[in-house]
Amino acid sequence: MADQESIIRIENVHKYFGNVHALRGVSTFVREGQVLVIIGPSGCGKSTLLRSINGLETIDSGKIIVDGNVVDASHKNINAVRAEVGMVFQQFNLFSHLTVLENLTLAQIKVRKRSKAESIEIAQELLKKVRIPEKANNYPGQLSGGQQQRVAIARALAMNPKVMLFDEPTSALDPEMINEVLDVMLDLAQEGMTMLVVSHEMGFARNAATRVAFMDAGRIVAEGTPKDMFDSPTNERMKQFLSKILH
Amino acid sequence: MVAAEETPRSAQVRAIDRLATAPWWLILILLAGVILVFQFSTSATYQAVFARILAGLVLTVYITFVAYLAALIIGLLAGLGRVSKNTVIFTIATLYVQIIRGVPIIVQIFYWAFVITPLVIGGLNGLGNALAPLLGADNSLTQLTTQKFDNLYRIIFALAFAYGGFEAETFRAGIESIGKGQMEAARSLGMSYAQAMRYVILPQAIRRVLPPLGNDLISMLKDSSLASVLGVRDATNEARLYAASTFRFVETYNSLAFTYLSLTLILSLIVKLIEDRWKQY
């Protein structure tokens, strides 16, 4: 399955929280330009898997390789990995003491060492792309949830990541704001961004995903194209899950 | 009709409300101030007392601000130590905070003045003697004496380290009040732990702890009066010496208390202005 061309390879990853065995030998891969959507019931380990990829969780055994950099239990290459991986959180996590523009420029200046002028230019371009250029000088507290999440996506993109991770990006949003965020993500997918998305949005999975992985109890129990996974699921647990969320 | 009947009544209620919530305490303090100012301008005793207090006030203000600035720096470092995952740093910071919190401040002052200072001077003398072959027998280290280290600096050290322990806990609480998502977002963007602290966590944390930090500045002003136990001629000590030589206790301590009260009220006003200025998002 996994091959040398994969930009992300996950090999037999195990993770414990105390006595809880959260990830039980997870293996999968994402090739450049592909979108992998991970679905599954809460507590199945999908967020933990995503957070392991950029080292927000340390794994206990196994191997994660991101663009040639190995993330393992030793946590050694983590900064090299983080530079290539953008992350979008369920709770947005915008820096609330900084304006939207400053949120987008801070890491560009401090980490990518770009000039202030250059980072502002990039930030303004990205704000146009996520369709809120007019909010550049507002503080996050003055924005709606959907707007905040779009700023968070722009902030991650400003670092020119090779891969974008989305951890339930629409779960904390009011229903009417979900689509404005999904539209931005769909644009990104169509532009060829490599994406790994944990989500409950089956419509998005169907439209944007190259592959869908279904996780249950710390394992990937089914994996395939969205068409196969949704139209003719073979896994019993997956069928149960789908019948509960697609009413 | 109903509204027309209620209007004068509710105006009356509002007037009573205003009377009930007016800052009477401030008005009473100002009244006391007016009386004292009258005394200062008419009574020769009050004028003499006030002249003595003013002479010491410069030192009081100097001790307060120098010790407070030092306490902020010590407190920030120790506070960062208290949230550190490094066991050695955490242990040192925690040990410091626990010792400071468990020993009365006046005992700490005596300890700095009469235990730590002689020990350090003695140590430096020893170092000077050990290095005598290199630096000469009368090098500057051997010439140090405890007497040369002014009590003013001993009280500043004592207050700075005493308050640093409390500021450490204030900073720690501020840092811990910032959701861990902020740190995760900063680290995900490739920032180091230090960068994330410096540019993301601390700016938010410090804004949150401005009110307790401001309170501690006011407390520092009051506790600077402890300098008098080491014989430093601050406002309190000048007043004490004056009262002891003239037996004018009432005039002296009236004036001294009111001087401190005026200063703390002015300080709390300044602190409030700073807080309002920083509340921008």
PDB file of N, CA, C and O in Angstrom, chain B residues 141-173:
ATOM      1  N   LEU B 141      38.751  42.320  46.178  1.00  0.00           N
ATOM      2  CA  LEU B 141      37.869  41.335  46.824  1.00  0.00           C
ATOM      3  C   LEU B 141      38.178  41.218  48.315  1.00  0.00           C
ATOM      4  O   LEU B 141      37.260  41.093  49.129  1.00  0.00           O
ATOM      5  N   THR B 142      39.460  41.278  48.684  1.00  0.00           N
ATOM      6  CA  THR B 142      39.796  41.146  50.107  1.00  0.00           C
ATOM      7  C   THR B 142      39.425  42.401  50.880  1.00  0.00           C
ATOM      8  O   THR B 142      39.284  42.361  52.093  1.00  0.00           O
ATOM      9  N   GLN B 143      39.254  43.501  50.158  1.00  0.00           N
ATOM     10  CA  GLN B 143      38.948  44.766  50.830  1.00  0.00           C
ATOM     11  C   GLN B 143      37.472  44.928  51.165  1.00  0.00           C
ATOM     12  O   GLN B 143      37.096  45.854  51.877  1.00  0.00           O
ATOM     13  N   LEU B 144      36.626  44.043  50.622  1.00  0.00           N
ATOM     14  CA  LEU B 144      35.184  44.175  50.877  1.00  0.00           C
ATOM     15  C   LEU B 144      34.868  43.936  52.344  1.00  0.00           C
ATOM     16  O   LEU B 144      35.431  43.036  52.972  1.00  0.00           O
ATOM     17  N   THR B 145      33.973  44.763  52.886  1.00  0.00           N
ATOM     18  CA  THR B 145      33.495  44.492  54.244  1.00  0.00           C
ATOM     19  C   THR B 145      31.979  44.582  54.251  1.00  0.00           C
ATOM     20  O   THR B 145      31.380  45.229  53.386  1.00  0.00           O
ATOM     21  N   THR B 146      31.390  43.901  55.229  1.00  0.00           N
ATOM     22  CA  THR B 146      29.939  43.896  55.330  1.00  0.00           C
ATOM     23  C   THR B 146      29.408  45.316  55.493  1.00  0.00           C
ATOM     24  O   THR B 146      28.378  45.665  54.935  1.00  0.00           O
ATOM     25  N   GLN B 147      30.161  46.132  56.244  1.00  0.00           N
ATOM     26  CA  GLN B 147      29.696  47.499  56.504  1.00  0.00           C
ATOM     27  C   GLN B 147      29.552  48.308  55.216  1.00  0.00           C
ATOM     28  O   GLN B 147      28.722  49.193  55.130  1.00  0.00           O
ATOM     29  N   LYS B 148      30.403  47.966  54.223  1.00  0.00           N
ATOM     30  CA  LYS B 148      30.361  48.747  52.996  1.00  0.00           C
ATOM     31  C   LYS B 148      29.108  48.487  52.174  1.00  0.00           C
ATOM     32  O   LYS B 148      28.777  49.266  51.291  1.00  0.00           O
ATOM     33  N   PHE B 149      28.454  47.366  52.445  1.00  0.00           N
ATOM     34  CA  PHE B 149      27.248  47.050  51.682  1.00  0.00           C
ATOM     35  C   PHE B 149      26.053  47.678  52.378  1.00  0.00           C
ATOM     36  O   PHE B 149      25.569  47.181  53.394  1.00  0.00           O
ATOM     37  N   ASP B 150      25.612  48.812  51.871  1.00  0.00           N
ATOM     38  CA  ASP B 150      24.607  49.644  52.525  1.00  0.00           C
ATOM     39  C   ASP B 150      23.321  48.873  52.823  1.00  0.00           C
ATOM     40  O   ASP B 150      22.897  48.030  52.030  1.00  0.00           O
ATOM     41  N   ASN B 151      22.724  49.192  53.958  1.00  0.00           N
ATOM     42  CA  ASN B 151      21.457  48.553  54.323  1.00  0.00           C
ATOM     43  C   ASN B 151      20.356  48.847  53.315  1.00  0.00           C
ATOM     44  O   ASN B 151      19.420  48.080  53.171  1.00  0.00           O
ATOM     45  N   LEU B 152      20.481  49.968  52.609  1.00  0.00           N
ATOM     46  CA  LEU B 152      19.507  50.291  51.564  1.00  0.00           C
ATOM     47  C   LEU B 152      19.444  49.163  50.537  1.00  0.00           C
ATOM     48  O   LEU B 152      18.366  48.736  50.138  1.00  0.00           O
ATOM     49  N   TYR B 153      20.633  48.652  50.131  1.00  0.00           N
ATOM     50  CA  TYR B 153      20.637  47.594  49.123  1.00  0.00           C
ATOM     51  C   TYR B 153      20.148  46.282  49.706  1.00  0.00           C
ATOM     52  O   TYR B 153      19.525  45.479  49.031  1.00  0.00           O
ATOM     53  N   ARG B 154      20.429  46.070  51.002  1.00  0.00           N
ATOM     54  CA  ARG B 154      19.957  44.830  51.624  1.00  0.00           C
ATOM     55  C   ARG B 154      18.435  44.799  51.657  1.00  0.00           C
ATOM     56  O   ARG B 154      17.815  43.785  51.393  1.00  0.00           O
ATOM     57  N   ILE B 155      17.808  45.952  51.963  1.00  0.00           N
ATOM     58  CA  ILE B 155      16.340  45.956  52.019  1.00  0.00           C
ATOM     59  C   ILE B 155      15.772  45.793  50.611  1.00  0.00           C
ATOM     60  O   ILE B 155      14.770  45.104  50.404  1.00  0.00           O
ATOM     61  N   ILE B 156      16.446  46.374  49.606  1.00  0.00           N
ATOM     62  CA  ILE B 156      15.950  46.220  48.227  1.00  0.00           C
ATOM     63  C   ILE B 156      16.044  44.761  47.793  1.00  0.00           C
ATOM     64  O   ILE B 156      15.100  44.207  47.221  1.00  0.00           O
ATOM     65  N   PHE B 157      17.176  44.104  48.083  1.00  0.00           N
ATOM     66  CA  PHE B 157      17.307  42.685  47.774  1.00  0.00           C
ATOM     67  C   PHE B 157      16.200  41.886  48.456  1.00  0.00           C
ATOM     68  O   PHE B 157      15.540  41.045  47.846  1.00  0.00           O
ATOM     69  N   ALA B 158      15.999  42.161  49.755  1.00  0.00           N
ATOM     70  CA  ALA B 158      15.025  41.387  50.528  1.00  0.00           C
ATOM     71  C   ALA B 158      13.620  41.554  49.960  1.00  0.00           C
ATOM     72  O   ALA B 158      12.906  40.567  49.731  1.00  0.00           O
ATOM     73  N   LEU B 159      13.237  42.804  49.708  1.00  0.00           N
ATOM     74  CA  LEU B 159      11.884  43.045  49.194  1.00  0.00           C
ATOM     75  C   LEU B 159      11.733  42.465  47.790  1.00  0.00           C
ATOM     76  O   LEU B 159      10.695  41.886  47.451  1.00  0.00           O
ATOM     77  N   ALA B 160      12.757  42.617  46.956  1.00  0.00           N
ATOM     78  CA  ALA B 160      12.676  42.121  45.577  1.00  0.00           C
ATOM     79  C   ALA B 160      12.475  40.610  45.569  1.00  0.00           C
ATOM     80  O   ALA B 160      11.619  40.094  44.843  1.00  0.00           O
ATOM     81  N   PHE B 161      13.247  39.897  46.396  1.00  0.00           N
ATOM     82  CA  PHE B 161      13.101  38.441  46.392  1.00  0.00           C
ATOM     83  C   PHE B 161      11.811  38.002  47.078  1.00  0.00           C
ATOM     84  O   PHE B 161      11.193  37.025  46.675  1.00  0.00           O
ATOM     85  N   ALA B 162      11.392  38.732  48.108  1.00  0.00           N
ATOM     86  CA  ALA B 162      10.143  38.381  48.780  1.00  0.00           C
ATOM     87  C   ALA B 162       8.964  38.546  47.820  1.00  0.00           C
ATOM     88  O   ALA B 162       8.132  37.653  47.658  1.00  0.00           O
ATOM     89  N   TYR B 163       8.904  39.694  47.161  1.00  0.00           N
ATOM     90  CA  TYR B 163       7.798  39.933  46.235  1.00  0.00           C
ATOM     91  C   TYR B 163       7.931  39.099  44.976  1.00  0.00           C
ATOM     92  O   TYR B 163       6.929  38.725  44.371  1.00  0.00           O
ATOM     93  N   GLY B 164       9.174  38.819  44.565  1.00  0.00           N
ATOM     94  CA  GLY B 164       9.380  37.969  43.392  1.00  0.00           C
ATOM     95  C   GLY B 164       8.665  36.630  43.534  1.00  0.00           C
ATOM     96  O   GLY B 164       8.105  36.110  42.565  1.00  0.00           O
ATOM     97  N   GLY B 165       8.644  36.096  44.745  1.00  0.00           N
ATOM     98  CA  GLY B 165       7.953  34.824  44.985  1.00  0.00           C
ATOM     99  C   GLY B 165       6.464  34.934  44.736  1.00  0.00           C
ATOM    100  O   GLY B 165       5.847  34.027  44.170  1.00  0.00           O
ATOM    101  N   PHE B 166       5.899  36.056  45.139  1.00  0.00           N
ATOM    102  CA  PHE B 166       4.458  36.239  44.913  1.00  0.00           C
ATOM    103  C   PHE B 166       4.168  36.530  43.441  1.00  0.00           C
ATOM    104  O   PHE B 166       3.195  36.023  42.875  1.00  0.00           O
ATOM    105  N   GLU B 167       5.029  37.342  42.814  1.00  0.00           N
ATOM    106  CA  GLU B 167       4.824  37.624  41.387  1.00  0.00           C
ATOM    107  C   GLU B 167       4.955  36.347  40.570  1.00  0.00           C
ATOM    108  O   GLU B 167       4.269  36.168  39.565  1.00  0.00           O
ATOM    109  N   ALA B 168       5.843  35.457  41.009  1.00  0.00           N
ATOM    110  CA  ALA B 168       6.016  34.182  40.289  1.00  0.00           C
ATOM    111  C   ALA B 168       4.688  33.435  40.216  1.00  0.00           C
ATOM    112  O   ALA B 168       4.297  32.938  39.154  1.00  0.00           O
ATOM    113  N   GLU B 169       3.986  33.388  41.343  1.00  0.00           N
ATOM    114  CA  GLU B 169       2.704  32.683  41.360  1.00  0.00           C
ATOM    115  C   GLU B 169       1.653  33.417  40.535  1.00  0.00           C
ATOM    116  O   GLU B 169       0.796  32.807  39.903  1.00  0.00           O
ATOM    117  N   THR B 170       1.743  34.761  40.523  1.00  0.00           N
ATOM    118  CA  THR B 170       0.822  35.539  39.694  1.00  0.00           C
ATOM    119  C   THR B 170       1.063  35.251  38.220  1.00  0.00           C
ATOM    120  O   THR B 170       0.123  34.989  37.459  1.00  0.00           O
ATOM    121  N   PHE B 171       2.334  35.271  37.811  1.00  0.00           N
ATOM    122  CA  PHE B 171       2.656  34.990  36.403  1.00  0.00           C
ATOM    123  C   PHE B 171       2.260  33.560  36.037  1.00  0.00           C
ATOM    124  O   PHE B 171       1.739  33.316  34.957  1.00  0.00           O
ATOM    125  N   ARG B 172       2.529  32.623  36.949  1.00  0.00           N
ATOM    126  CA  ARG B 172       2.173  31.227  36.668  1.00  0.00           C
ATOM    127  C   ARG B 172       0.668  31.107  36.439  1.00  0.00           C
ATOM    128  O   ARG B 172       0.222  30.491  35.461  1.00  0.00           O
ATOM    129  N   ALA B 173      -0.106  31.739  37.316  1.00  0.00           N
ATOM    130  CA  ALA B 173      -1.562  31.665  37.167  1.00  0.00           C
ATOM    131  C   ALA B 173      -1.994  32.273  35.836  1.00  0.00           C
ATOM    132  O   ALA B 173      -2.856  31.732  35.141  1.00  0.00           O
TER     133      ALA B 173
END
